[in-house]
Amino acid sequence: KHKNQELVFYCESCKALICTACTVVDHRPGKDHNPVEIAIVAQNTKETLQGLLQDMDPRLKEMQSSVAEVERKMSTLTPSKEAATDQAKAYFRRLHDLLQKHEEEVLNQIDEQCRADGKALQTKKDDIEFELAGLTSAQTFCQQAVEHGSDWHILEVGDQVQTRLETLLTKQLDLESDWSEFQFVEDTTVGDFAEEIQSFGGLKTNLDVSEYKVVVIKPAVQGFPCVAELTTMNEDARPYVVTNMKDPSGNYVKTQLQMKSGGEWGISYTPKATGNHRLQVKVNSQNVAGSPFDVEVKGNDTPVLTIGREGIAVGELNKPTDVAVDKDGNIAVVEQGNKRVQIFDANSGDSLGSFPVEGEKPFGIDVDSDGRFLVASWGENFGVRCYTKE
């Protein structure tokens, strides 16, 4: 602005280099301006930067050390993979060999049983055919004597033939075979084995699963879809999760896993029996804290959740007449006595809040597609009124 003037000052308020003339005109020292010689400002700035440089040294060393550690881990990644792959292959080869050996043993048992049964049946057949031949021979001789023999011949051999026939007819013969068909029996069904095989080895890491949590978020009811929820600490990684459940008789209950967002997994199952079930949850071959979990399955005719009690306070009900489920899965109850709608958590039964309704005797409630509550009342000021959740 002021030509031929050297910039020898720095206005700290304006953060600008200025000349001597500026300190008199535009940047006069005072409340709004603070001109300082450049040398002083530069020295202060230099000292500040030197301090930051000193602070950076430990940080740089820390980051360099971290890079070195990551590189070290990267260098062991491929050898770790190869070692784990070799161990897994060897393990499953041994399992395969055991299954193959057992298969051969069972097939040999079938062959041996077939040979033994065939020999016994052949012996039985020979014995019966021997008796059949004797009886047929006697029958033929007797028939020829009756049809073609003379009187004196009949009298001569009659007693002998009669005795022979009576002996053969009264002889006790075992004509029934005690053999019954054999068949292969699956002591462990393929379905059960598919569940059990999940525990036959898996990936294990140094991941800390002690803080992982499993919560049964809905009461378990016989014959109905039930849900438990696994919460992991790592939202980005995808751990290897394995679940299995057994009913009180030790039979497997099919479970299904669904990965959700934020490190959460849904575990769904439909129990066929009542009583205590055992739910095992493993992450990277490690049991999460508390696993296996006890899950008590109620009968489908037994209440699994009781909401409220008689009264007028929060969480209490006075002449409840109707219920509805809102878009969030919560339970809305219309109370004729308290003239209000009260919202309850469907899992815990706790009250989440309430709002008053108009009309003399509210008796019905529903929820529309926008999540609004429709409350019907009769008596004075009867009608259907719409309320938003807010």
Short mmCIF file of C-alpha atoms in Angstrom, two decimals:
data_model
loop_
_atom_site.label_atom_id
_atom_site.label_comp_id
_atom_site.label_asym_id
_atom_site.label_seq_id
_atom_site.Cartn_x
_atom_site.Cartn_y
_atom_site.Cartn_z
CA LYS A 1 0.00 0.00 0.00
CA HIS A 2 2.87 2.36 0.92
CA LYS A 3 5.32 2.10 -1.96
CA ASN A 4 9.05 1.98 -1.30
CA GLN A 5 8.38 1.21 2.39
CA GLU A 6 10.13 -1.79 3.89
CA LEU A 7 7.96 -4.29 5.77
CA VAL A 8 9.50 -4.23 9.22
CA PHE A 9 6.51 -4.85 11.48
CA TYR A 10 3.93 -7.62 11.96
CA CYS A 11 0.39 -6.89 13.17
CA GLU A 12 -0.48 -9.79 15.44
CA SER A 13 -4.16 -8.82 15.47
CA CYS A 14 -4.46 -8.78 11.68
CA LYS A 15 -1.83 -11.47 11.06
CA ALA A 16 -0.21 -9.26 8.39
CA LEU A 17 3.21 -7.82 7.54
CA ILE A 18 3.18 -4.00 7.60
CA CYS A 19 5.53 -1.06 7.11
CA THR A 20 6.35 1.83 9.45
CA ALA A 21 3.75 4.06 7.81
CA CYS A 22 1.06 1.44 8.47
CA THR A 23 1.70 1.66 12.21
CA VAL A 24 0.68 5.32 12.02
CA VAL A 25 -2.28 5.05 9.63
CA ASP A 26 -4.03 1.66 9.38
CA HIS A 27 -2.43 -0.35 12.15
CA ARG A 28 -1.98 2.19 14.92
CA PRO A 29 -1.19 0.40 18.20
CA GLY A 30 -4.28 0.05 20.37
CA LYS A 31 -7.26 -2.19 21.09
CA ASP A 32 -7.63 -3.43 17.49
CA HIS A 33 -3.98 -3.56 16.40
CA ASN A 34 -0.73 -4.75 17.89
CA PRO A 35 2.26 -4.12 15.59
CA VAL A 36 5.48 -5.87 16.63
CA GLU A 37 8.92 -5.87 15.06
CA ILE A 38 9.35 -8.72 12.60
CA ALA A 39 12.54 -9.97 14.26
CA ILE A 40 10.79 -10.41 17.61
CA VAL A 41 7.79 -12.22 16.05
CA ALA A 42 10.06 -14.41 13.94
CA GLN A 43 12.15 -15.34 17.00
CA ASN A 44 9.02 -16.28 18.97
CA THR A 45 7.68 -18.30 16.05
CA LYS A 46 11.05 -20.02 15.65
CA GLU A 47 11.09 -21.00 19.32
CA THR A 48 7.56 -22.34 19.05
CA LEU A 49 8.45 -24.41 16.00
CA GLN A 50 11.60 -25.72 17.68
CA GLY A 51 9.48 -26.87 20.61
CA LEU A 52 7.11 -28.66 18.24
CA LEU A 53 10.05 -30.28 16.48
CA GLN A 54 11.30 -31.62 19.80
CA ASP A 55 7.83 -32.95 20.56
CA MET A 56 7.71 -34.66 17.19
CA ASP A 57 10.82 -36.78 17.77
CA PRO A 58 9.19 -39.20 20.25
CA ARG A 59 6.07 -39.32 18.08
CA LEU A 60 8.13 -40.12 14.98
CA LYS A 61 9.99 -42.87 16.84
CA GLU A 62 6.68 -44.29 18.06
CA MET A 63 5.23 -44.32 14.55
CA GLN A 64 8.42 -45.78 13.07
CA SER A 65 8.33 -48.49 15.69
CA SER A 66 4.68 -49.15 14.86
CA VAL A 67 5.48 -49.42 11.15
CA ALA A 68 8.29 -51.86 11.95
CA GLU A 69 5.93 -53.95 14.07
CA VAL A 70 3.33 -54.02 11.30
CA GLU A 71 6.01 -55.03 8.80
CA ARG A 72 7.15 -57.78 11.16
CA LYS A 73 3.59 -59.07 11.41
CA MET A 74 3.19 -58.83 7.64
CA SER A 75 6.35 -60.88 7.21
CA THR A 76 4.87 -63.63 9.40
CA LEU A 77 1.44 -63.54 7.71
CA THR A 78 2.26 -65.94 4.86
CA PRO A 79 4.21 -68.41 7.08
CA SER A 80 1.31 -68.33 9.57
CA LYS A 81 -1.15 -69.04 6.79
CA GLU A 82 0.96 -71.91 5.47
CA ALA A 83 1.42 -73.42 8.93
CA ALA A 84 -2.31 -73.11 9.76
CA THR A 85 -3.23 -74.57 6.36
CA ASP A 86 -0.89 -77.55 6.84
CA GLN A 87 -2.24 -78.17 10.35
CA ALA A 88 -5.85 -77.96 9.15
CA LYS A 89 -5.21 -80.32 6.23
CA ALA A 90 -3.43 -82.82 8.47
CA TYR A 91 -6.22 -82.66 11.05
CA PHE A 92 -9.00 -83.18 8.53
CA ARG A 93 -7.03 -85.92 6.78
CA ARG A 94 -6.92 -87.78 10.10
CA LEU A 95 -10.65 -87.27 10.52
CA HIS A 96 -11.19 -88.46 6.95
CA ASP A 97 -9.01 -91.52 7.57
CA LEU A 98 -10.97 -92.33 10.73
CA LEU A 99 -14.28 -92.04 8.89
CA GLN A 100 -12.96 -94.10 6.01
CA LYS A 101 -11.65 -96.76 8.40
CA HIS A 102 -14.98 -96.89 10.21
CA GLU A 103 -16.76 -97.12 6.88
CA GLU A 104 -14.61 -100.14 5.94
CA GLU A 105 -15.32 -101.74 9.32
CA VAL A 106 -19.08 -101.28 8.91
CA LEU A 107 -18.99 -102.60 5.32
CA ASN A 108 -16.98 -105.64 6.53
CA GLN A 109 -19.55 -106.21 9.27
CA ILE A 110 -22.29 -106.12 6.65
CA ASP A 111 -20.40 -108.62 4.45
CA GLU A 112 -19.68 -110.96 7.37
CA GLN A 113 -23.27 -110.78 8.56
CA CYS A 114 -24.49 -111.49 5.05
CA ARG A 115 -22.19 -114.53 4.71
CA ALA A 116 -23.15 -115.89 8.14
CA ASP A 117 -26.86 -115.39 7.47
CA GLY A 118 -26.51 -116.93 4.00
CA LYS A 119 -24.81 -120.02 5.45
CA ALA A 120 -27.47 -120.40 8.14
CA LEU A 121 -30.28 -119.99 5.61
CA GLN A 122 -28.66 -122.52 3.27
CA THR A 123 -28.42 -125.06 6.12
CA LYS A 124 -32.07 -124.43 6.96
CA LYS A 125 -33.02 -124.89 3.32
CA ASP A 126 -31.05 -128.18 3.06
CA ASP A 127 -32.73 -129.56 6.19
CA ILE A 128 -36.20 -128.70 4.95
CA GLU A 129 -35.50 -130.07 1.46
CA PHE A 130 -34.25 -133.35 3.01
CA GLU A 131 -37.49 -133.77 4.96
CA LEU A 132 -39.47 -132.69 1.91
CA ALA A 133 -37.77 -135.37 -0.21
CA GLY A 134 -38.62 -138.08 2.34
CA LEU A 135 -42.22 -136.98 2.59
CA THR A 136 -42.58 -136.74 -1.20
CA SER A 137 -41.08 -140.22 -1.67
CA ALA A 138 -43.48 -141.73 0.88
CA GLN A 139 -46.40 -139.90 -0.70
CA THR A 140 -45.53 -141.23 -4.18
CA PHE A 141 -45.11 -144.84 -2.95
CA CYS A 142 -48.38 -144.71 -1.06
CA GLN A 143 -50.25 -143.20 -4.04
CA GLN A 144 -48.93 -145.88 -6.43
CA ALA A 145 -49.87 -148.64 -4.00
CA VAL A 146 -53.41 -147.26 -3.65
CA GLU A 147 -53.92 -146.70 -7.37
CA HIS A 148 -52.13 -149.72 -8.86
CA GLY A 149 -51.50 -152.29 -6.11
CA SER A 150 -53.40 -155.57 -5.85
CA ASP A 151 -55.35 -156.50 -2.78
CA TRP A 152 -52.66 -158.86 -1.47
CA HIS A 153 -49.99 -156.14 -2.15
CA ILE A 154 -52.03 -153.55 -0.22
CA LEU A 155 -52.31 -155.91 2.70
CA GLU A 156 -48.63 -156.77 2.53
CA VAL A 157 -47.27 -153.15 2.64
CA GLY A 158 -50.25 -151.27 4.09
CA ASP A 159 -49.13 -151.37 7.73
CA GLN A 160 -45.57 -150.35 6.81
CA VAL A 161 -46.72 -147.45 4.61
CA GLN A 162 -49.22 -146.28 7.18
CA THR A 163 -46.62 -146.24 9.92
CA ARG A 164 -44.18 -144.36 7.68
CA LEU A 165 -46.72 -141.74 6.72
CA GLU A 166 -47.95 -141.24 10.30
CA THR A 167 -44.36 -140.86 11.48
CA LEU A 168 -43.57 -138.24 8.84
CA LEU A 169 -46.80 -136.36 9.46
CA THR A 170 -46.33 -136.19 13.22
CA LYS A 171 -42.61 -135.41 13.11
CA GLN A 172 -41.87 -131.97 14.61
CA LEU A 173 -40.09 -129.88 12.03
CA ASP A 174 -38.73 -126.35 12.43
CA LEU A 175 -40.00 -124.85 9.21
CA GLU A 176 -39.71 -121.21 10.27
CA SER A 177 -36.53 -119.23 9.71
CA ASP A 178 -35.45 -117.02 12.60
CA TRP A 179 -33.55 -114.71 10.22
CA SER A 180 -34.62 -111.10 9.99
CA GLU A 181 -33.39 -108.53 7.53
CA PHE A 182 -30.49 -106.38 8.68
CA GLN A 183 -30.06 -102.71 7.90
CA PHE A 184 -27.64 -99.87 8.49
CA VAL A 185 -28.54 -97.60 11.41
CA GLU A 186 -27.42 -93.97 11.67
CA ASP A 187 -26.41 -93.66 15.32
CA THR A 188 -25.60 -90.03 14.55
CA THR A 189 -27.73 -88.47 11.84
CA VAL A 190 -26.13 -86.46 9.09
CA GLY A 191 -27.94 -83.38 10.40
CA ASP A 192 -26.56 -83.86 13.91
CA PHE A 193 -23.10 -84.50 12.49
CA ALA A 194 -23.34 -81.28 10.49
CA GLU A 195 -23.94 -79.45 13.76
CA GLU A 196 -21.26 -81.36 15.65
CA ILE A 197 -18.67 -80.89 12.91
CA GLN A 198 -18.59 -77.17 13.68
CA SER A 199 -16.55 -78.04 16.78
CA PHE A 200 -14.03 -80.14 14.80
CA GLY A 201 -11.36 -77.47 14.65
CA GLY A 202 -11.46 -73.86 13.57
CA LEU A 203 -9.53 -70.62 13.31
CA LYS A 204 -8.11 -69.29 16.57
CA THR A 205 -6.56 -65.84 16.92
CA ASN A 206 -5.37 -63.65 19.77
CA LEU A 207 -8.70 -61.82 19.64
CA ASP A 208 -9.98 -61.03 23.14
CA VAL A 209 -13.58 -62.28 23.33
CA SER A 210 -13.97 -61.77 27.08
CA GLU A 211 -16.02 -58.62 26.51
CA TYR A 212 -18.30 -60.15 23.89
CA LYS A 213 -21.88 -60.49 25.07
CA VAL A 214 -24.81 -62.72 24.20
CA VAL A 215 -28.32 -61.67 25.18
CA VAL A 216 -31.57 -63.59 24.66
CA ILE A 217 -33.61 -60.64 23.48
CA LYS A 218 -36.95 -62.44 23.36
CA PRO A 219 -38.43 -65.02 25.73
CA ALA A 220 -37.94 -68.48 24.24
CA VAL A 221 -41.23 -70.21 23.43
CA GLN A 222 -41.72 -73.75 22.13
CA GLY A 223 -42.50 -73.85 18.42
CA PHE A 224 -41.90 -70.13 17.83
CA PRO A 225 -38.90 -68.38 16.24
CA CYS A 226 -36.61 -67.14 19.02
CA VAL A 227 -33.66 -64.77 18.88
CA ALA A 228 -30.43 -64.17 20.78
CA GLU A 229 -27.96 -61.42 19.98
CA LEU A 230 -24.15 -61.51 19.98
CA THR A 231 -22.35 -58.18 20.36
CA THR A 232 -18.66 -58.04 19.44
CA MET A 233 -16.24 -55.22 20.16
CA ASN A 234 -14.80 -54.97 16.66
CA GLU A 235 -17.22 -53.37 14.24
CA ASP A 236 -14.95 -53.68 11.20
CA ALA A 237 -13.49 -57.19 11.35
CA ARG A 238 -15.57 -60.23 10.46
CA PRO A 239 -14.82 -62.89 13.08
CA TYR A 240 -15.53 -66.58 12.58
CA VAL A 241 -18.67 -67.24 14.64
CA VAL A 242 -20.01 -70.73 15.39
CA THR A 243 -23.18 -71.52 17.33
CA ASN A 244 -24.93 -74.70 18.34
CA MET A 245 -27.80 -75.51 20.66
CA LYS A 246 -28.96 -78.70 22.36
CA ASP A 247 -32.36 -79.40 23.90
CA PRO A 248 -32.82 -81.13 27.30
CA SER A 249 -32.52 -84.55 25.60
CA GLY A 250 -29.20 -83.65 23.98
CA ASN A 251 -30.66 -83.29 20.49
CA TYR A 252 -29.37 -80.50 18.31
CA VAL A 253 -31.58 -77.49 17.61
CA LYS A 254 -30.85 -75.80 14.29
CA THR A 255 -29.45 -72.27 14.66
CA GLN A 256 -29.00 -69.59 12.03
CA LEU A 257 -26.54 -66.68 12.09
CA GLN A 258 -27.16 -63.27 10.57
CA MET A 259 -24.48 -60.58 10.56
CA LYS A 260 -25.87 -57.14 11.35
CA SER A 261 -24.21 -53.75 11.51
CA GLY A 262 -22.06 -52.40 14.34
CA GLY A 263 -20.48 -55.74 15.25
CA GLU A 264 -23.83 -57.39 16.09
CA TRP A 265 -24.96 -60.87 15.09
CA GLY A 266 -28.46 -62.32 15.29
CA ILE A 267 -28.82 -65.95 16.40
CA SER A 268 -32.22 -67.39 15.54
CA TYR A 269 -33.66 -70.80 16.43
CA THR A 270 -37.04 -72.54 16.79
CA PRO A 271 -37.08 -74.94 19.76
CA LYS A 272 -39.32 -78.01 19.52
CA ALA A 273 -39.11 -78.96 23.21
CA THR A 274 -39.59 -77.14 26.49
CA GLY A 275 -37.08 -76.95 29.32
CA ASN A 276 -33.46 -75.87 29.66
CA HIS A 277 -31.53 -75.61 26.39
CA ARG A 278 -27.77 -75.02 26.09
CA LEU A 279 -26.58 -72.42 23.58
CA GLN A 280 -22.86 -72.46 22.76
CA VAL A 281 -21.33 -69.45 21.03
CA LYS A 282 -17.72 -69.42 19.81
CA VAL A 283 -15.81 -66.62 18.11
CA ASN A 284 -12.61 -67.71 16.36
CA SER A 285 -12.79 -71.06 18.19
CA GLN A 286 -13.05 -69.37 21.61
CA ASN A 287 -16.11 -69.54 23.84
CA VAL A 288 -17.47 -66.08 24.58
CA ALA A 289 -17.89 -65.24 28.25
CA GLY A 290 -20.62 -67.38 29.80
CA SER A 291 -20.87 -69.87 26.92
CA PRO A 292 -22.63 -72.28 26.88
CA PHE A 293 -25.69 -70.30 27.98
CA ASP A 294 -28.81 -71.66 29.65
CA VAL A 295 -31.96 -70.83 27.68
CA GLU A 296 -35.22 -71.76 29.38
CA VAL A 297 -37.86 -72.56 26.76
CA LYS A 298 -41.45 -72.12 27.89
CA GLY A 299 -44.47 -74.01 26.58
CA ASN A 300 -46.60 -72.22 24.02
CA ASP A 301 -49.49 -72.21 26.50
CA THR A 302 -47.49 -70.53 29.28
CA PRO A 303 -47.29 -66.72 29.60
CA VAL A 304 -43.70 -65.62 29.08
CA LEU A 305 -44.18 -61.91 29.81
CA THR A 306 -46.47 -60.05 32.21
CA ILE A 307 -46.97 -56.34 31.66
CA GLY A 308 -48.06 -53.95 34.38
CA ARG A 309 -50.22 -54.37 37.45
CA GLU A 310 -53.39 -52.69 38.70
CA GLY A 311 -52.96 -49.03 39.55
CA ILE A 312 -52.60 -45.50 38.18
CA ALA A 313 -48.83 -44.93 38.40
CA VAL A 314 -46.24 -45.39 35.67
CA GLY A 315 -46.11 -49.05 34.64
CA GLU A 316 -49.53 -49.74 36.20
CA LEU A 317 -52.83 -50.30 34.39
CA ASN A 318 -56.41 -49.37 35.14
CA LYS A 319 -59.05 -51.19 33.07
CA PRO A 320 -56.90 -52.02 30.02
CA THR A 321 -59.22 -52.71 27.09
CA ASP A 322 -57.04 -53.22 24.01
CA VAL A 323 -53.43 -53.58 22.86
CA ALA A 324 -51.47 -52.97 19.65
CA VAL A 325 -47.86 -53.34 18.52
CA ASP A 326 -46.20 -50.20 17.15
CA LYS A 327 -43.62 -49.98 14.35
CA ASP A 328 -40.75 -50.38 16.83
CA GLY A 329 -42.17 -53.62 18.21
CA ASN A 330 -43.32 -52.04 21.47
CA ILE A 331 -46.70 -52.81 23.02
CA ALA A 332 -49.28 -50.02 23.29
CA VAL A 333 -52.09 -50.47 25.83
CA VAL A 334 -55.19 -48.29 25.96
CA GLU A 335 -56.52 -47.81 29.52
CA GLN A 336 -60.15 -46.89 30.00
CA GLY A 337 -59.70 -46.18 33.71
CA ASN A 338 -56.70 -43.88 33.29
CA LYS A 339 -57.82 -42.50 29.91
CA ARG A 340 -54.38 -42.88 28.42
CA VAL A 341 -52.23 -44.99 26.13
CA GLN A 342 -49.15 -46.49 27.76
CA ILE A 343 -46.20 -47.92 25.78
CA PHE A 344 -44.29 -50.94 27.09
CA ASP A 345 -41.03 -52.57 26.01
CA ALA A 346 -41.95 -55.93 24.47
CA ASN A 347 -38.82 -57.63 25.82
CA SER A 348 -38.63 -56.35 29.40
CA GLY A 349 -42.21 -55.21 30.02
CA ASP A 350 -40.96 -51.82 31.29
CA SER A 351 -43.04 -48.71 30.67
CA LEU A 352 -41.56 -46.41 28.03
CA GLY A 353 -44.04 -43.58 28.49
CA SER A 354 -47.71 -42.66 28.05
CA PHE A 355 -50.00 -39.95 26.68
CA PRO A 356 -53.59 -38.95 27.55
CA VAL A 357 -56.48 -39.60 25.17
CA GLU A 358 -59.80 -37.89 24.71
CA GLY A 359 -63.25 -39.45 24.81
CA GLU A 360 -65.30 -40.70 27.73
CA LYS A 361 -64.50 -44.41 27.44
CA PRO A 362 -61.56 -45.33 25.20
CA PHE A 363 -61.72 -49.01 24.33
CA GLY A 364 -59.78 -49.80 21.12
CA ILE A 365 -56.36 -49.05 19.64
CA ASP A 366 -54.53 -49.71 16.38
CA VAL A 367 -51.44 -48.44 14.57
CA ASP A 368 -51.53 -47.15 10.99
CA SER A 369 -48.82 -47.47 8.33
CA ASP A 370 -47.23 -44.17 9.45
CA GLY A 371 -46.87 -45.35 13.04
CA ARG A 372 -49.70 -43.17 14.37
CA PHE A 373 -52.06 -44.48 17.07
CA LEU A 374 -55.76 -44.71 16.29
CA VAL A 375 -57.83 -44.77 19.50
CA ALA A 376 -61.57 -45.46 19.48
CA SER A 377 -63.88 -44.38 22.34
CA TRP A 378 -67.60 -44.57 23.07
CA GLY A 379 -69.93 -42.62 25.34
CA GLU A 380 -69.73 -38.85 25.35
CA ASN A 381 -67.51 -37.44 22.60
CA PHE A 382 -67.27 -40.91 21.04
CA GLY A 383 -65.19 -41.40 17.90
CA VAL A 384 -61.79 -42.46 16.53
CA ARG A 385 -58.89 -40.10 17.22
CA CYS A 386 -55.39 -40.12 15.75
CA TYR A 387 -52.28 -39.51 17.87
CA THR A 388 -48.65 -39.27 16.80
CA LYS A 389 -45.96 -40.90 18.88
CA GLU A 390 -44.59 -37.49 19.81
#
